[in-house]
Each structure stands twice: as C-alpha cells, then as structure tokens.
Tab-separated table of C-alpha atoms in Angstrom:
chain	number	residue	atom	x	y	z
A	1	MET	CA	16.302	-1.327	7.418
A	2	TYR	CA	13.745	-2.598	9.944
A	3	TYR	CA	11.989	-4.934	7.541
A	4	TYR	CA	14.975	-6.714	6.028
A	5	ALA	CA	13.833	-10.129	7.299
A	6	GLU	CA	10.382	-9.623	5.795
A	7	VAL	CA	11.864	-8.741	2.405
A	8	LEU	CA	14.133	-11.804	2.526
A	9	ARG	CA	11.143	-14.016	3.295
A	10	GLY	CA	9.332	-12.625	0.274
A	11	MET	CA	12.366	-13.178	-1.957
A	12	ARG	CA	12.604	-16.805	-0.832
A	13	ALA	CA	8.946	-17.322	-1.664
A	14	LEU	CA	9.440	-15.795	-5.119
A	15	ARG	CA	12.380	-18.115	-5.755
A	16	VAL	CA	10.133	-21.106	-5.028
A	17	ILE	CA	7.483	-19.700	-7.367
A	18	ALA	CA	10.131	-19.113	-10.050
A	19	ILE	CA	11.128	-22.791	-9.823
A	20	ILE	CA	7.480	-23.891	-10.143
A	21	LEU	CA	6.893	-21.615	-13.130
A	22	GLY	CA	10.172	-22.783	-14.689
A	23	ILE	CA	9.001	-26.396	-14.469
A	24	PHE	CA	5.712	-25.505	-16.181
A	25	LEU	CA	7.605	-23.651	-18.905
A	26	ALA	CA	9.927	-26.611	-19.495
A	27	ILE	CA	6.933	-28.955	-19.794
A	28	ALA	CA	5.277	-26.568	-22.275
A	29	ILE	CA	8.449	-26.409	-24.389
A	30	VAL	CA	8.709	-30.208	-24.490
A	31	VAL	CA	5.041	-30.551	-25.493
A	32	ARG	CA	5.448	-27.877	-28.160
A	33	LEU	CA	8.529	-29.541	-29.655
A	34	TRP	CA	6.741	-32.900	-29.656
A	35	ALA	CA	3.713	-31.399	-31.363
A	36	LEU	CA	5.882	-29.789	-34.029
A	37	SER	CA	7.850	-32.947	-34.733
A	38	GLU	CA	4.924	-35.363	-34.751
A	39	HIS	CA	1.901	-33.358	-35.833
A	40	ASP	CA	3.039	-30.441	-37.990
A	41	PRO	CA	0.154	-30.023	-40.487
A	42	ALA	CA	2.236	-27.911	-42.850
A	43	ALA	CA	4.817	-30.677	-43.151
A	44	VAL	CA	2.073	-33.253	-43.810
A	45	ALA	CA	0.537	-31.122	-46.568
A	46	ILE	CA	3.891	-30.365	-48.191
A	47	ALA	CA	4.804	-34.055	-48.204
A	48	MET	CA	1.549	-34.923	-49.953
A	49	GLN	CA	1.781	-32.119	-52.494
A	50	SER	CA	5.437	-32.743	-53.333
A	51	SER	CA	4.955	-36.400	-54.176
A	52	ALA	CA	6.087	-37.114	-57.748
A	53	THR	CA	2.935	-39.113	-58.438
A	54	ALA	CA	0.471	-36.579	-56.972
A	55	HIS	CA	-1.891	-34.491	-59.075
A	56	VAL	CA	-2.396	-31.139	-57.311
A	57	THR	CA	-4.990	-28.465	-58.085
A	58	THR	CA	-5.473	-25.202	-56.178
A	59	LYS	CA	-8.308	-22.683	-56.219
A	60	THR	CA	-9.466	-19.736	-54.132
A	61	LEU	CA	-12.995	-19.904	-52.748
A	62	ALA	CA	-15.363	-16.951	-52.391
A	63	ASP	CA	-14.513	-16.404	-48.713
A	64	GLY	CA	-10.778	-16.285	-49.440
A	65	THR	CA	-10.064	-19.883	-48.477
A	66	ILE	CA	-7.302	-21.477	-50.540
A	67	GLU	CA	-8.409	-24.998	-51.348
A	68	THR	CA	-5.841	-27.519	-52.534
A	69	THR	CA	-6.868	-30.945	-53.826
A	70	VAL	CA	-4.267	-33.696	-53.838
A	71	ASN	CA	-4.980	-36.906	-55.761
A	72	ASP	CA	-2.217	-39.514	-55.664
A	73	PRO	CA	-3.444	-42.764	-57.333
A	74	VAL	CA	-0.094	-44.505	-56.871
A	75	LYS	CA	-0.040	-44.010	-53.096
A	76	ASN	CA	-3.828	-44.270	-52.986
A	77	ILE	CA	-4.154	-40.880	-51.266
A	78	HIS	CA	-6.844	-38.277	-51.801
A	79	ALA	CA	-6.859	-35.079	-49.751
A	80	VAL	CA	-8.611	-31.724	-49.710
A	81	ILE	CA	-6.600	-29.060	-47.891
A	82	ASP	CA	-8.117	-25.701	-46.895
A	83	ARG	CA	-6.069	-22.736	-45.699
A	84	HIS	CA	-7.755	-19.583	-44.463
A	85	GLY	CA	-5.647	-17.138	-42.485
A	86	ARG	CA	-4.252	-19.099	-39.560
A	87	LEU	CA	-6.746	-21.944	-39.984
A	88	PHE	CA	-5.586	-25.170	-41.607
A	89	HIS	CA	-8.032	-27.999	-42.370
A	90	MET	CA	-7.383	-31.262	-44.193
A	91	ASP	CA	-9.794	-34.046	-45.080
A	92	ALA	CA	-7.865	-37.029	-46.474
A	93	THR	CA	-8.256	-40.706	-47.302
A	94	MET	CA	-5.139	-42.880	-47.273
A	95	PRO	CA	-4.036	-46.492	-46.732
A	96	SER	CA	-4.035	-47.630	-43.122
A	97	SER	CA	-0.362	-48.503	-43.499
A	98	ASP	CA	0.531	-44.813	-43.926
A	99	PRO	CA	2.211	-43.421	-40.755
A	100	MET	CA	-0.115	-40.434	-40.815
A	101	SER	CA	-3.116	-42.712	-40.455
A	102	HIS	CA	-2.003	-43.844	-36.992
A	103	ASN	CA	-2.019	-40.432	-35.324
A	104	ASN	CA	-4.754	-39.369	-32.965
A	105	PHE	CA	-4.061	-35.985	-31.490
A	106	SER	CA	-5.884	-33.142	-29.786
A	107	LEU	CA	-4.333	-30.002	-28.351
A	108	GLY	CA	-6.340	-26.841	-27.837
A	109	ARG	CA	-8.159	-26.061	-31.071
A	110	SER	CA	-5.961	-28.424	-33.103
A	111	SER	CA	-6.808	-32.067	-33.608
A	112	ILE	CA	-6.340	-35.172	-35.741
A	113	ASP	CA	-9.183	-37.693	-35.979
A	114	ARG	CA	-9.085	-40.929	-37.924
A	115	ASN	CA	-11.571	-43.640	-38.867
A	116	GLN	CA	-10.327	-46.917	-40.352
A	117	ARG	CA	-12.367	-49.069	-42.725
A	118	SER	CA	-11.387	-51.833	-45.166
A	119	GLY	CA	-7.676	-51.062	-45.136
A	120	MET	CA	-8.234	-47.318	-45.669
A	121	THR	CA	-8.243	-44.509	-43.132
A	122	HIS	CA	-10.232	-41.315	-43.240
A	123	VAL	CA	-8.213	-38.546	-41.547
A	124	VAL	CA	-9.578	-35.128	-40.579
A	125	LEU	CA	-6.916	-32.687	-39.410
A	126	THR	CA	-7.667	-29.226	-38.046
A	127	HIS	CA	-5.027	-26.761	-36.968
A	128	ASP	CA	-6.220	-23.398	-35.668
A	129	VAL	CA	-3.575	-21.178	-34.101
A	130	THR	CA	-5.985	-18.415	-33.133
A	131	ALA	CA	-7.560	-18.076	-29.713
A	132	ASN	CA	-9.849	-15.427	-28.259
A	133	ILE	CA	-9.153	-15.365	-24.527
A	134	PRO	CA	-10.911	-13.352	-21.785
A	135	VAL	CA	-8.431	-11.029	-20.076
A	136	ALA	CA	-9.881	-11.954	-16.695
A	137	MET	CA	-9.136	-15.627	-17.349
A	138	LEU	CA	-5.397	-14.865	-17.233
A	139	PHE	CA	-5.764	-13.499	-13.708
A	140	ALA	CA	-8.032	-16.367	-12.628
A	141	ILE	CA	-5.537	-19.028	-13.760
A	142	ALA	CA	-2.605	-17.127	-12.230
A	143	GLU	CA	-4.610	-16.970	-8.999
A	144	VAL	CA	-3.598	-20.567	-8.321
A	145	ILE	CA	0.078	-19.561	-8.155
A	146	ALA	CA	-0.775	-16.582	-5.950
A	147	LEU	CA	-2.633	-18.922	-3.562
A	148	ILE	CA	0.508	-21.052	-3.266
A	149	THR	CA	2.494	-17.929	-2.407
A	150	ALA	CA	-0.165	-16.824	0.072
A	151	THR	CA	-0.024	-20.206	1.800
A	152	MET	CA	3.773	-20.084	2.042
A	153	LEU	CA	3.713	-16.587	3.533
A	154	GLY	CA	0.517	-16.914	5.593
A	155	GLY	CA	0.740	-16.679	9.357
A	156	VAL	CA	3.561	-14.142	9.346
A	157	LEU	CA	2.722	-12.990	12.894
A	158	ALA	CA	2.762	-16.560	14.197
A	159	LYS	CA	6.266	-16.880	12.748
A	160	GLU	CA	7.295	-13.866	14.821
A	161	ASN	CA	5.808	-15.541	17.900
A	162	ASP	CA	7.805	-18.719	17.386
A	163	GLY	CA	11.068	-18.327	19.302
A	164	HIS	CA	12.023	-14.710	18.685
A	165	LEU	CA	9.106	-12.556	19.788
A	166	GLU	CA	11.349	-10.603	22.175
A	167	LEU	CA	13.700	-9.784	19.290
A	168	ALA	CA	10.803	-8.513	17.201
A	169	TRP	CA	9.812	-6.149	19.988
A	170	THR	CA	13.315	-4.652	20.183
A	171	LYS	CA	12.921	-3.070	16.747
A	172	PRO	CA	12.486	0.710	17.028
A	173	VAL	CA	8.933	0.605	15.624
A	174	SER	CA	5.536	-0.008	17.173
A	175	ARG	CA	3.937	-3.446	17.146
A	176	ASP	CA	1.200	-2.231	14.835
A	177	ARG	CA	3.664	-0.732	12.369
A	178	LEU	CA	5.832	-3.869	12.375
A	179	ALA	CA	2.815	-6.115	11.830
A	180	LEU	CA	1.366	-3.950	9.050
A	181	ALA	CA	4.752	-3.620	7.316
A	182	SER	CA	5.278	-7.398	7.420
A	183	ILE	CA	1.786	-7.988	6.037
A	184	ALA	CA	2.235	-5.350	3.307
A	185	THR	CA	5.555	-6.888	2.224
A	186	ASP	CA	3.953	-10.315	1.949
A	187	MET	CA	0.973	-8.969	0.005
A	188	VAL	CA	3.237	-7.268	-2.523
A	189	THR	CA	5.045	-10.584	-2.942
A	190	ILE	CA	1.738	-12.386	-3.558
A	191	VAL	CA	0.700	-9.903	-6.236
A	192	VAL	CA	4.135	-10.087	-7.903
A	193	SER	CA	3.887	-13.887	-8.066
A	194	GLN	CA	0.466	-13.599	-9.701
A	195	PHE	CA	1.746	-11.248	-12.397
A	196	ALA	CA	4.752	-13.541	-12.952
A	197	ALA	CA	2.303	-16.387	-13.565
A	198	ILE	CA	0.364	-14.209	-16.017
A	199	LEU	CA	3.602	-13.581	-17.924
A	200	LEU	CA	4.225	-17.330	-18.126
A	201	ILE	CA	0.667	-17.934	-19.376
A	202	LEU	CA	1.180	-15.378	-22.141
A	203	ILE	CA	4.461	-17.018	-23.179
A	204	VAL	CA	2.890	-20.482	-23.268
A	205	CYS	CA	-0.118	-19.190	-25.220
A	206	ALA	CA	2.189	-17.637	-27.806
A	207	MET	CA	3.961	-20.989	-28.176
A	208	PHE	CA	0.789	-22.791	-29.216
A	209	VAL	CA	-1.670	-20.236	-30.566
A	210	TRP	CA	-1.960	-16.667	-31.789
A	211	PRO	CA	-3.917	-15.204	-28.852
A	212	THR	CA	-6.245	-12.232	-28.906
A	213	PHE	CA	-7.808	-10.904	-25.731
A	214	TYR	CA	-11.149	-9.345	-25.005
A	215	ALA	CA	-12.906	-7.652	-22.093
A	216	ASP	CA	-16.533	-7.052	-21.201
A	217	ALA	CA	-18.543	-5.329	-18.489
A	218	TYR	CA	-17.458	-7.897	-15.882
A	219	THR	CA	-13.737	-7.925	-16.646
A	220	LEU	CA	-12.585	-5.283	-14.161
A	221	LEU	CA	-14.619	-6.799	-11.333
A	222	ALA	CA	-13.387	-10.308	-12.173
A	223	ILE	CA	-9.750	-9.128	-12.188
A	224	THR	CA	-10.237	-7.360	-8.860
A	225	LEU	CA	-11.770	-10.510	-7.376
A	226	ALA	CA	-8.907	-12.644	-8.709
A	227	LEU	CA	-6.335	-10.298	-7.172
A	228	LEU	CA	-8.173	-10.083	-3.844
A	229	GLY	CA	-8.714	-13.841	-3.475
A	230	PRO	CA	-5.117	-14.809	-2.557
A	231	LEU	CA	-4.754	-11.689	-0.369
A	232	ALA	CA	-7.913	-12.613	1.529
A	233	TRP	CA	-6.673	-16.182	1.967
A	234	TYR	CA	-3.351	-14.849	3.306
A	235	ALA	CA	-5.268	-12.565	5.697
A	236	CYS	CA	-7.421	-15.484	6.837
A	237	LEU	CA	-4.415	-17.692	7.662
A	238	THR	CA	-2.730	-14.799	9.439
A	239	ALA	CA	-5.825	-14.012	11.522
A	240	PHE	CA	-6.340	-17.613	12.631
A	241	SER	CA	-2.686	-17.992	13.675
A	242	ALA	CA	-1.727	-14.545	14.999
A	243	SER	CA	-1.893	-15.568	18.662
A	244	LEU	CA	-0.194	-18.950	18.220
A	245	LYS	CA	3.404	-19.747	19.084
A	246	ARG	CA	3.311	-23.254	17.624
A	247	GLY	CA	1.247	-25.181	15.087
A	248	LEU	CA	1.242	-22.824	12.097
A	249	GLY	CA	1.576	-25.786	9.724
A	250	MET	CA	-1.541	-27.352	11.180
A	251	VAL	CA	-3.469	-24.091	10.722
A	252	CYS	CA	-2.478	-23.949	7.032
A	253	GLY	CA	-3.227	-27.622	6.411
A	254	LEU	CA	-6.553	-27.736	8.234
A	255	GLY	CA	-7.374	-24.304	6.824
A	256	TRP	CA	-7.230	-25.638	3.282
A	257	LEU	CA	-9.290	-28.675	4.272
A	258	ALA	CA	-11.991	-26.518	5.851
A	259	ALA	CA	-11.905	-23.903	3.077
A	260	LEU	CA	-12.539	-26.558	0.430
A	261	ALA	CA	-15.071	-28.573	2.425
A	262	ILE	CA	-17.304	-25.731	3.639
A	263	PRO	CA	-18.380	-24.434	0.188
A	264	GLY	CA	-18.831	-27.987	-1.068
A	265	ILE	CA	-21.128	-28.897	1.816
A	266	ALA	CA	-23.048	-25.623	1.516
A	267	GLU	CA	-23.653	-26.069	-2.205
A	268	GLY	CA	-24.308	-29.798	-1.902
A	269	THR	CA	-27.111	-29.275	0.631
A	270	ALA	CA	-28.615	-26.174	-1.027
A	271	SER	CA	-31.425	-28.172	-2.648
A	272	SER	CA	-31.856	-30.748	0.080
A	273	SER	CA	-35.435	-31.750	0.848
A	274	SER	CA	-34.686	-33.272	4.252
A	275	ASP	CA	-34.677	-31.389	7.548
A	276	ILE	CA	-31.137	-32.550	8.294
A	277	GLY	CA	-29.892	-31.378	4.891
A	278	ARG	CA	-31.522	-27.969	5.327
A	279	ALA	CA	-30.057	-27.665	8.808
A	280	ILE	CA	-26.593	-28.470	7.500
A	281	HIS	CA	-27.008	-25.904	4.741
A	282	TRP	CA	-28.196	-23.319	7.262
A	283	ILE	CA	-24.983	-23.860	9.235
A	284	PHE	CA	-22.482	-24.032	6.396
A	285	GLN	CA	-23.818	-21.355	4.042
A	286	PRO	CA	-22.929	-18.457	6.401
A	287	LEU	CA	-19.465	-20.001	6.822
A	288	ALA	CA	-19.060	-19.972	3.029
A	289	TYR	CA	-19.498	-16.193	3.062
A	290	ILE	CA	-16.399	-15.827	5.253
A	291	ASP	CA	-14.391	-18.413	3.307
A	292	PRO	CA	-11.967	-16.716	0.844
A	293	ILE	CA	-11.645	-19.887	-1.244
A	294	GLU	CA	-15.349	-19.685	-2.140
A	295	TYR	CA	-14.655	-16.280	-3.690
A	296	VAL	CA	-11.756	-17.799	-5.607
A	297	HIS	CA	-14.281	-20.258	-7.047
A	298	LEU	CA	-16.431	-17.288	-7.998
A	299	SER	CA	-13.541	-15.520	-9.747
A	300	PHE	CA	-13.369	-18.379	-12.261
A	301	HIS	CA	-17.081	-17.871	-13.000
A	302	GLY	CA	-16.516	-14.161	-13.539
A	303	SER	CA	-13.440	-14.626	-15.722
A	304	ALA	CA	-15.616	-16.297	-18.374
A	305	GLY	CA	-17.501	-13.044	-18.898
A	306	MET	CA	-21.195	-12.309	-18.804
A	307	SER	CA	-22.202	-15.841	-19.780
A	308	GLY	CA	-20.252	-17.207	-16.839
A	309	MET	CA	-22.136	-15.012	-14.381
A	310	GLN	CA	-25.570	-16.575	-14.905
A	311	VAL	CA	-25.053	-18.753	-11.816
A	312	THR	CA	-22.765	-17.589	-9.012
A	313	PRO	CA	-22.250	-19.077	-5.560
A	314	LEU	CA	-22.397	-15.791	-3.613
A	315	GLY	CA	-24.525	-13.486	-5.719
A	316	PRO	CA	-23.625	-10.688	-8.159
A	317	LEU	CA	-19.956	-10.241	-8.927
A	318	GLY	CA	-19.831	-6.625	-7.748
A	319	ILE	CA	-21.312	-7.465	-4.327
A	320	SER	CA	-18.969	-10.437	-3.978
A	321	THR	CA	-15.964	-8.231	-4.714
A	322	VAL	CA	-17.002	-5.756	-2.013
A	323	LEU	CA	-17.606	-8.615	0.432
A	324	LEU	CA	-14.175	-10.078	-0.237
A	325	LEU	CA	-12.489	-6.706	0.239
A	326	ALA	CA	-14.327	-6.235	3.542
A	327	LEU	CA	-13.412	-9.781	4.569
A	328	THR	CA	-9.737	-9.084	3.876
A	329	ILE	CA	-9.780	-5.916	5.964
A	330	VAL	CA	-11.577	-7.643	8.853
A	331	TYR	CA	-9.162	-10.600	8.888
A	332	LEU	CA	-6.130	-8.297	8.828
A	333	SER	CA	-7.570	-6.150	11.606
A	334	LEU	CA	-8.224	-9.227	13.751
A	335	ALA	CA	-4.687	-10.456	13.133
A	336	VAL	CA	-3.078	-7.169	14.228
A	337	LEU	CA	-5.369	-6.814	17.255
A	338	GLN	CA	-4.539	-10.349	18.407
A	339	TRP	CA	-0.815	-9.828	17.967
A	340	ARG	CA	-0.890	-6.656	20.071
A	341	ARG	CA	-2.032	-8.788	23.017
A	342	VAL	CA	0.501	-11.601	22.621
A	343	GLU	CA	2.858	-11.907	25.557
A	344	ALA	CA	6.368	-13.376	25.412
C-alpha cells in the first residue's frame, strides 16, 4: 500500500479530534447533571404540590395548557404552573428564605429569574425543551472542528520535503499521483472529523432539548460552503508551504494571523471617509476574496437561513460557494505544481 503513511497521519489526526470531542461531551454531561440536580422544574413543582398544607387546583385552558394553582398559606407560597406539551412555566411568590428563591439560572430556552422585595421573592421559571434548529447550523458549528483538523494536516507536501523527500520519490508512483493521493486522504479525514462533530452536536442537543430541524432555499448552499471552507483552508496552507523544507509551523501560525486580520481590516475600512482608509480597503478587499477564512465567516451567515443572508461579506451565497470551490482547486493546483519542481 503506497499511501500507508498518509492513512496513518489521518488516523492520528482523528484520534486528536476524538479526544477534543470527548472533552466537550464530558463537559456537556457534567452541565446536564448539574442542571438536573439544581434546576429541575418538575421536581420544584412536585415539591410545591405535594406539601401537606398546600391547596392545589388544576384546570385545562382553551389552548390545551394545563394550569395548576398552588396556594400554601403556611409556607407563604403562591404559584401558578402552566404545562403545555414540552413547555413548563411557573410564576411563584415565596419567602426569600426559601432555597428556590436564591437560584438564578439561564440555559438555552430555560431560565429562572427572581426579584426580591420586602422579604418575599417573585420567581419566574421557564423550561422549554423544544428547539427549532437550522440544518446548516450543524455544519457551520462543526466547521470549527474541521478547521482544526485542516490545520493539523495542512502542508502535507512540505512534510514530505522535510528530511525524506528522496524516500517519497522512491515510491512506484508519479509525483503528481503521490501528491494528489496524500491530499485526497487528508481531505477525507477533514470531512470525517466534521461529521463526527455534527454527531456530537446532535447528542448534546438531545441531552438538553428536543430538537427539530428545518431547511430553506439556502440550506444546501450553506452546507456546501461549510464543507468547502476547511478544505479550502487546507489547500491554502498546502499551497503556501509546498516548496518549503522547513518552517511549516510558521506558515500555519502566520497563516491564521493573516487570514483573521485581512477580512477584519477590509470590513473595518469599507466605510472609511479618509483617503488612507479607502486605500487600505482597496488593498485588503481583494485579499479577502482569496482568504478561505472569510468564506467560513460567510457560512455562519448562510446557516441562519434567508434572514441571515441580508448582509454578506462576499456577495450572494451561491456566488461565494462557486468562488470558494474555484479557490480550492487553484490552491491545490499551485501546491502540486510547486512540488513537482522541488529538488532534493
């Protein structure tokens, strides 16, 4: 197998990503257990309703909401509890000495707000376990993990140059085929890491809410842009390092610095009224068009759906997707062409 080393490199990168995702999952589990133990609205309602001194009445409203009123004169507690599907809402007044009155909590669409006055606390608790999430948003969030993978694997041809270029040339394949196979292996690894991150996001969502997903006319383009972004960044790092035998780490580090700074400067000077500001914008705006990270920024706009596309850094989403695809192809072509000319 001529590409065994390339496959091993991809497996090592996926192990690192698995560790990162495992840490995020562990944090989510801890937060979920804490939320259940400290802020379980069902437990709060049951405790109020089961009090021996509480007077409880329940009725069903016209929209199907089950409204429960709890009046406990002994404990000086009055609460109105509404349950409708997966929505739980409680409006209660209780003594400030009650443990429940000291909780302030907000997580997603669930929250506890309190307002103390004259020894009494007004508590409003909302617990909504439903969430309507854009499908493209999953890919946009997972894009961050794919960018980490792309950075780890970027500059694959420079790695071949560093110390064992002669060995690479002894493989019974052409330079072009070896370069393209190495790049293809890395790109598959990047995409796999992105889908692994999407799986983690779905698991975490299910831990906290009951998610539903929706798509619109921009979803497919936004997903394509989110998948292309890390691949384009990988291609960019590979192109800028293909002829190097040393200094790959500097290319990756300075690459991130430039990729983040260029769009910021271009956007920051877009409305400048000074000649210097306009000149700076004139220089940096074209650079933003060849910066993959600017398209990553755009993918987050597109993942929000049609409303998120009202203002975009690089124009319509469809055109930006085509530009990013072309940019990826150009960077990869430049990388392979440079590597063909490298001498031992």
